[in-house]
Amino acid sequence: QPVLTQPPSSSASPGESARLTCTLPSDINVGTYTIYWYQQKPGSPPTFLLYYSDSEKGQGSGVPSRFSGSKDASANAGILLISGLQSEDEADYYCMIWPSNAYVVFGGGTKLTVL
Amino acid sequence: EVQLVESGGGLVQPGGSLRLSCAASGFTFSDYWVHWVRQAPGKGLVWVSRINIDGSITSYADSVKGRFAISRDNAKNTLYLQMNSLRAEDTAVYYCARTYRGYYDYWGQGTLVTVSS
């Protein structure tokens, strides 16, 4: 099973932008996959944020447009960009892919601190 | 309102068994694939298993294959996870989640399974 690598932590100040990465192993091409992103706050289940592929993107219900997805092909990574950071954006963020149609893989998660 | 409510968690000794349930309401349960995802204390999300709409297709993470069995009863709007030969590393909050267009659009609140002597 592939391993999705996310930095354990990230921080930024209110009003700034946070760029969270999800790096795929070198033997699989990020261009092949749809990257899904989830947010999880302490004591709560994850909530769906958005998905991004080369051909399609979608936002979860009620998710602000401050949250957006993209890819960095040179880094073989999916990107979650959060602009205009707010204190309530402080949470854990997980990426996810379907390496096949039979199973799902999550990244290890990034804890975002809003300073 | 869509709801998924897990139950059946608790403390079990290593080698023991437990059956988790996930009661669905607010939608046509038989129209959706559903999954189990777990999260060890202080750790990240880990996919466990999934089942298709009529229960004829299932798949499992390597870490639970041969020990866990997923099933569903569409008449009762309920998803199950039978967990056998439990190990300390199975200790986690277990979430059921509904899939829609490839993503989990609804999650339950989770049920805690603790494997310890």
Short mmCIF file of C-alpha atoms in Angstrom, two decimals:
data_model
loop_
_atom_site.label_atom_id
_atom_site.label_comp_id
_atom_site.label_asym_id
_atom_site.label_seq_id
_atom_site.Cartn_x
_atom_site.Cartn_y
_atom_site.Cartn_z
CA GLN A 1 0.00 0.00 0.00
CA PRO A 2 1.35 3.45 -0.84
CA VAL A 3 2.24 5.85 1.92
CA LEU A 4 1.04 9.44 1.70
CA THR A 5 3.43 11.79 3.47
CA GLN A 6 2.14 14.86 5.25
CA PRO A 7 4.27 17.11 7.46
CA PRO A 8 3.23 16.50 11.09
CA SER A 9 2.70 20.16 11.81
CA SER A 10 2.32 23.56 10.22
CA SER A 11 1.58 27.01 11.53
CA ALA A 12 0.54 30.41 10.26
CA SER A 13 -0.99 33.60 11.59
CA PRO A 14 -4.58 34.72 11.21
CA GLY A 15 -5.22 36.26 7.83
CA GLU A 16 -2.25 34.50 6.25
CA SER A 17 -2.38 31.45 4.00
CA ALA A 18 -1.46 27.91 4.88
CA ARG A 19 -0.23 25.47 2.24
CA LEU A 20 -0.48 21.86 3.33
CA THR A 21 1.17 19.16 1.27
CA CYS A 22 0.44 15.48 0.68
CA THR A 23 3.33 13.78 -1.07
CA LEU A 24 2.84 10.55 -2.97
CA PRO A 25 5.61 7.95 -3.29
CA SER A 26 7.78 8.33 -6.35
CA ASP A 27 6.46 5.16 -7.97
CA ILE A 28 2.95 6.54 -8.35
CA ASN A 29 2.08 9.69 -10.26
CA VAL A 30 -0.06 12.30 -8.50
CA GLY A 31 -1.59 13.12 -11.86
CA THR A 32 -3.34 9.74 -11.84
CA TYR A 33 -5.23 10.34 -8.62
CA THR A 34 -7.98 12.39 -7.13
CA ILE A 35 -6.82 13.83 -3.81
CA TYR A 36 -9.43 14.15 -1.07
CA TRP A 37 -9.00 16.37 1.97
CA TYR A 38 -10.59 16.15 5.40
CA GLN A 39 -10.52 18.34 8.48
CA GLN A 40 -10.72 16.95 12.00
CA LYS A 41 -11.10 18.92 15.20
CA PRO A 42 -10.42 17.41 18.63
CA GLY A 43 -13.09 15.04 19.85
CA SER A 44 -14.97 15.05 16.54
CA PRO A 45 -15.03 12.84 13.48
CA PRO A 46 -13.42 14.12 10.30
CA THR A 47 -15.39 16.27 7.91
CA PHE A 48 -14.97 16.34 4.15
CA LEU A 49 -13.41 19.51 2.74
CA LEU A 50 -12.81 19.03 -0.97
CA TYR A 51 -11.40 16.89 -3.72
CA TYR A 52 -9.07 17.77 -6.57
CA SER A 53 -8.07 15.92 -9.71
CA ASP A 54 -6.58 17.04 -13.00
CA SER A 55 -10.04 17.06 -14.56
CA GLU A 56 -12.44 17.81 -11.75
CA LYS A 57 -12.70 19.43 -8.38
CA GLY A 58 -15.42 19.69 -5.78
CA GLN A 59 -16.10 21.35 -2.46
CA GLY A 60 -17.84 19.85 0.53
CA SER A 61 -21.20 21.19 1.57
CA GLY A 62 -20.76 24.48 3.38
CA VAL A 63 -16.98 24.53 3.00
CA PRO A 64 -15.78 28.10 2.44
CA SER A 65 -14.05 29.00 -0.79
CA ARG A 66 -11.01 29.90 1.34
CA PHE A 67 -10.22 26.20 1.11
CA SER A 68 -8.90 25.08 -2.25
CA GLY A 69 -7.02 22.18 -3.72
CA SER A 70 -4.32 21.83 -6.31
CA LYS A 71 -1.36 19.67 -7.27
CA ASP A 72 2.37 20.20 -7.56
CA ALA A 73 3.44 17.75 -10.23
CA SER A 74 7.12 18.51 -9.73
CA ALA A 75 6.81 17.47 -6.08
CA ASN A 76 4.36 14.67 -6.84
CA ALA A 77 2.07 16.16 -4.23
CA GLY A 78 -1.46 17.25 -3.58
CA ILE A 79 -1.90 20.68 -2.03
CA LEU A 80 -4.52 22.08 0.32
CA LEU A 81 -4.44 25.86 0.41
CA ILE A 82 -6.27 27.71 3.14
CA SER A 83 -6.36 31.45 2.60
CA GLY A 84 -7.40 34.12 5.08
CA LEU A 85 -6.70 31.84 8.02
CA GLN A 86 -9.10 32.02 10.92
CA SER A 87 -8.73 30.66 14.42
CA GLU A 88 -11.38 28.02 13.73
CA ASP A 89 -9.18 26.55 10.99
CA GLU A 90 -6.90 25.16 13.68
CA ALA A 91 -7.33 21.41 13.23
CA ASP A 92 -5.80 18.24 11.84
CA TYR A 93 -5.93 17.84 8.08
CA TYR A 94 -5.80 14.51 6.26
CA CYS A 95 -5.38 13.70 2.60
CA MET A 96 -6.71 10.52 1.04
CA ILE A 97 -6.52 8.63 -2.23
CA TRP A 98 -7.94 5.45 -3.75
CA PRO A 99 -4.83 3.55 -4.96
CA SER A 100 -7.25 1.03 -6.45
CA ASN A 101 -11.02 0.74 -6.38
CA ALA A 102 -10.69 -1.75 -3.52
CA TYR A 103 -9.14 0.32 -0.75
CA VAL A 104 -8.37 3.76 0.55
CA VAL A 105 -5.15 5.26 1.96
CA PHE A 106 -4.90 8.25 4.25
CA GLY A 107 -1.92 10.48 4.87
CA GLY A 108 -0.57 10.72 8.39
CA GLY A 109 -2.19 14.09 8.94
CA THR A 110 -0.95 17.64 9.53
CA LYS A 111 -1.74 19.53 12.69
CA LEU A 112 -2.34 23.15 11.70
CA THR A 113 -1.81 25.77 14.37
CA VAL A 114 -3.16 29.27 13.87
CA LEU A 115 -0.79 31.46 15.86
CA GLU B 1 -31.06 14.28 8.66
CA VAL B 2 -28.40 11.73 7.81
CA GLN B 3 -27.12 9.94 10.90
CA LEU B 4 -24.65 7.16 11.50
CA VAL B 5 -24.45 5.90 15.06
CA GLU B 6 -21.82 3.36 16.08
CA SER B 7 -22.11 1.08 19.08
CA GLY B 8 -20.54 -2.05 20.50
CA GLY B 9 -17.15 -0.74 21.52
CA GLY B 10 -15.59 -1.45 24.88
CA LEU B 11 -12.75 -3.14 26.71
CA VAL B 12 -11.74 -6.59 25.50
CA GLN B 13 -8.80 -8.83 26.29
CA PRO B 14 -6.22 -9.69 23.65
CA GLY B 15 -7.47 -12.59 21.57
CA GLY B 16 -11.07 -11.68 22.26
CA SER B 17 -13.90 -10.71 19.95
CA LEU B 18 -16.23 -7.78 19.57
CA ARG B 19 -18.97 -6.84 17.12
CA LEU B 20 -19.46 -3.23 16.21
CA SER B 21 -22.70 -1.90 14.78
CA CYS B 22 -23.46 1.27 12.84
CA ALA B 23 -27.12 2.27 12.67
CA ALA B 24 -27.99 4.44 9.70
CA SER B 25 -30.95 6.78 9.36
CA GLY B 26 -32.10 9.72 7.29
CA PHE B 27 -31.19 8.18 3.94
CA THR B 28 -31.69 5.05 1.87
CA PHE B 29 -28.98 2.90 3.42
CA SER B 30 -29.10 0.28 0.67
CA ASP B 31 -28.05 2.87 -1.93
CA TYR B 32 -24.59 3.47 -0.46
CA TRP B 33 -21.27 1.74 0.01
CA VAL B 34 -20.09 2.09 3.58
CA HIS B 35 -16.69 1.81 5.25
CA TRP B 36 -15.04 1.41 8.61
CA VAL B 37 -12.13 3.74 9.43
CA ARG B 38 -10.22 3.66 12.70
CA GLN B 39 -8.06 6.06 14.64
CA ALA B 40 -5.74 4.97 17.42
CA PRO B 41 -5.46 7.42 20.33
CA GLY B 42 -3.48 10.46 19.23
CA LYS B 43 -2.84 8.97 15.81
CA GLY B 44 -4.10 9.37 12.27
CA LEU B 45 -6.93 7.86 10.27
CA VAL B 46 -6.56 4.32 8.97
CA TRP B 47 -8.92 2.65 6.55
CA VAL B 48 -10.19 -0.74 7.76
CA SER B 49 -12.84 -2.19 5.48
CA ARG B 50 -15.64 -1.47 3.04
CA ILE B 51 -18.75 -3.13 1.70
CA ASN B 52 -20.90 -2.55 -1.36
CA ILE B 53 -24.61 -1.89 -1.44
CA ASP B 54 -25.82 -5.47 -1.19
CA GLY B 55 -22.94 -6.96 0.76
CA SER B 56 -21.57 -9.01 -2.12
CA ILE B 57 -18.27 -7.11 -2.36
CA THR B 58 -15.99 -6.52 0.61
CA SER B 59 -12.37 -5.56 1.09
CA TYR B 60 -10.03 -5.20 4.05
CA ALA B 61 -6.80 -3.61 5.11
CA ASP B 62 -3.96 -6.12 5.30
CA SER B 63 -3.69 -5.51 9.04
CA VAL B 64 -7.17 -6.92 9.71
CA LYS B 65 -7.63 -9.39 6.86
CA GLY B 66 -8.67 -12.79 8.14
CA ARG B 67 -9.59 -11.42 11.57
CA PHE B 68 -12.33 -8.86 10.82
CA ALA B 69 -15.52 -9.32 8.82
CA ILE B 70 -17.73 -6.55 7.52
CA SER B 71 -21.40 -7.14 6.80
CA ARG B 72 -24.66 -5.25 6.51
CA ASP B 73 -28.36 -5.78 7.01
CA ASN B 74 -30.21 -3.43 4.71
CA ALA B 75 -33.56 -4.38 6.23
CA LYS B 76 -32.26 -3.08 9.57
CA ASN B 77 -30.24 -0.20 8.07
CA THR B 78 -27.22 -1.43 9.96
CA LEU B 79 -23.55 -2.00 9.18
CA TYR B 80 -21.47 -4.43 11.23
CA LEU B 81 -17.83 -5.18 11.91
CA GLN B 82 -17.08 -8.52 13.53
CA MET B 83 -13.63 -8.32 15.09
CA ASN B 84 -11.89 -11.52 16.18
CA SER B 85 -8.41 -12.31 17.51
CA LEU B 86 -8.09 -8.76 18.73
CA ARG B 87 -4.66 -7.31 19.40
CA ALA B 88 -3.46 -4.34 21.39
CA GLU B 89 -2.77 -2.51 18.13
CA ASP B 90 -6.46 -2.70 17.25
CA THR B 91 -7.17 -0.23 20.04
CA ALA B 92 -8.81 2.75 18.36
CA VAL B 93 -11.95 4.74 17.78
CA TYR B 94 -13.83 3.02 15.00
CA TYR B 95 -15.87 5.19 12.65
CA CYS B 96 -18.38 4.12 10.07
CA ALA B 97 -18.61 6.40 7.07
CA ARG B 98 -20.77 6.65 3.99
CA THR B 99 -19.14 7.10 0.61
CA TYR B 100 -20.46 9.40 -2.07
CA ARG B 101 -18.59 10.03 -5.32
CA GLY B 102 -15.42 8.63 -3.79
CA TYR B 103 -15.38 10.58 -0.57
CA TYR B 104 -16.79 10.16 2.90
CA ASP B 105 -19.63 12.62 3.12
CA TYR B 106 -20.99 11.47 6.47
CA TRP B 107 -19.24 9.95 9.46
CA GLY B 108 -20.50 8.56 12.71
CA GLN B 109 -19.22 9.84 16.03
CA GLY B 110 -17.17 6.70 16.56
CA THR B 111 -16.98 3.94 19.14
CA LEU B 112 -13.87 3.23 21.20
CA VAL B 113 -12.39 -0.25 21.24
CA THR B 114 -9.73 -0.92 23.84
CA VAL B 115 -7.78 -4.17 23.70
CA SER B 116 -5.96 -4.73 26.97
CA SER B 117 -5.50 -7.31 29.68
#
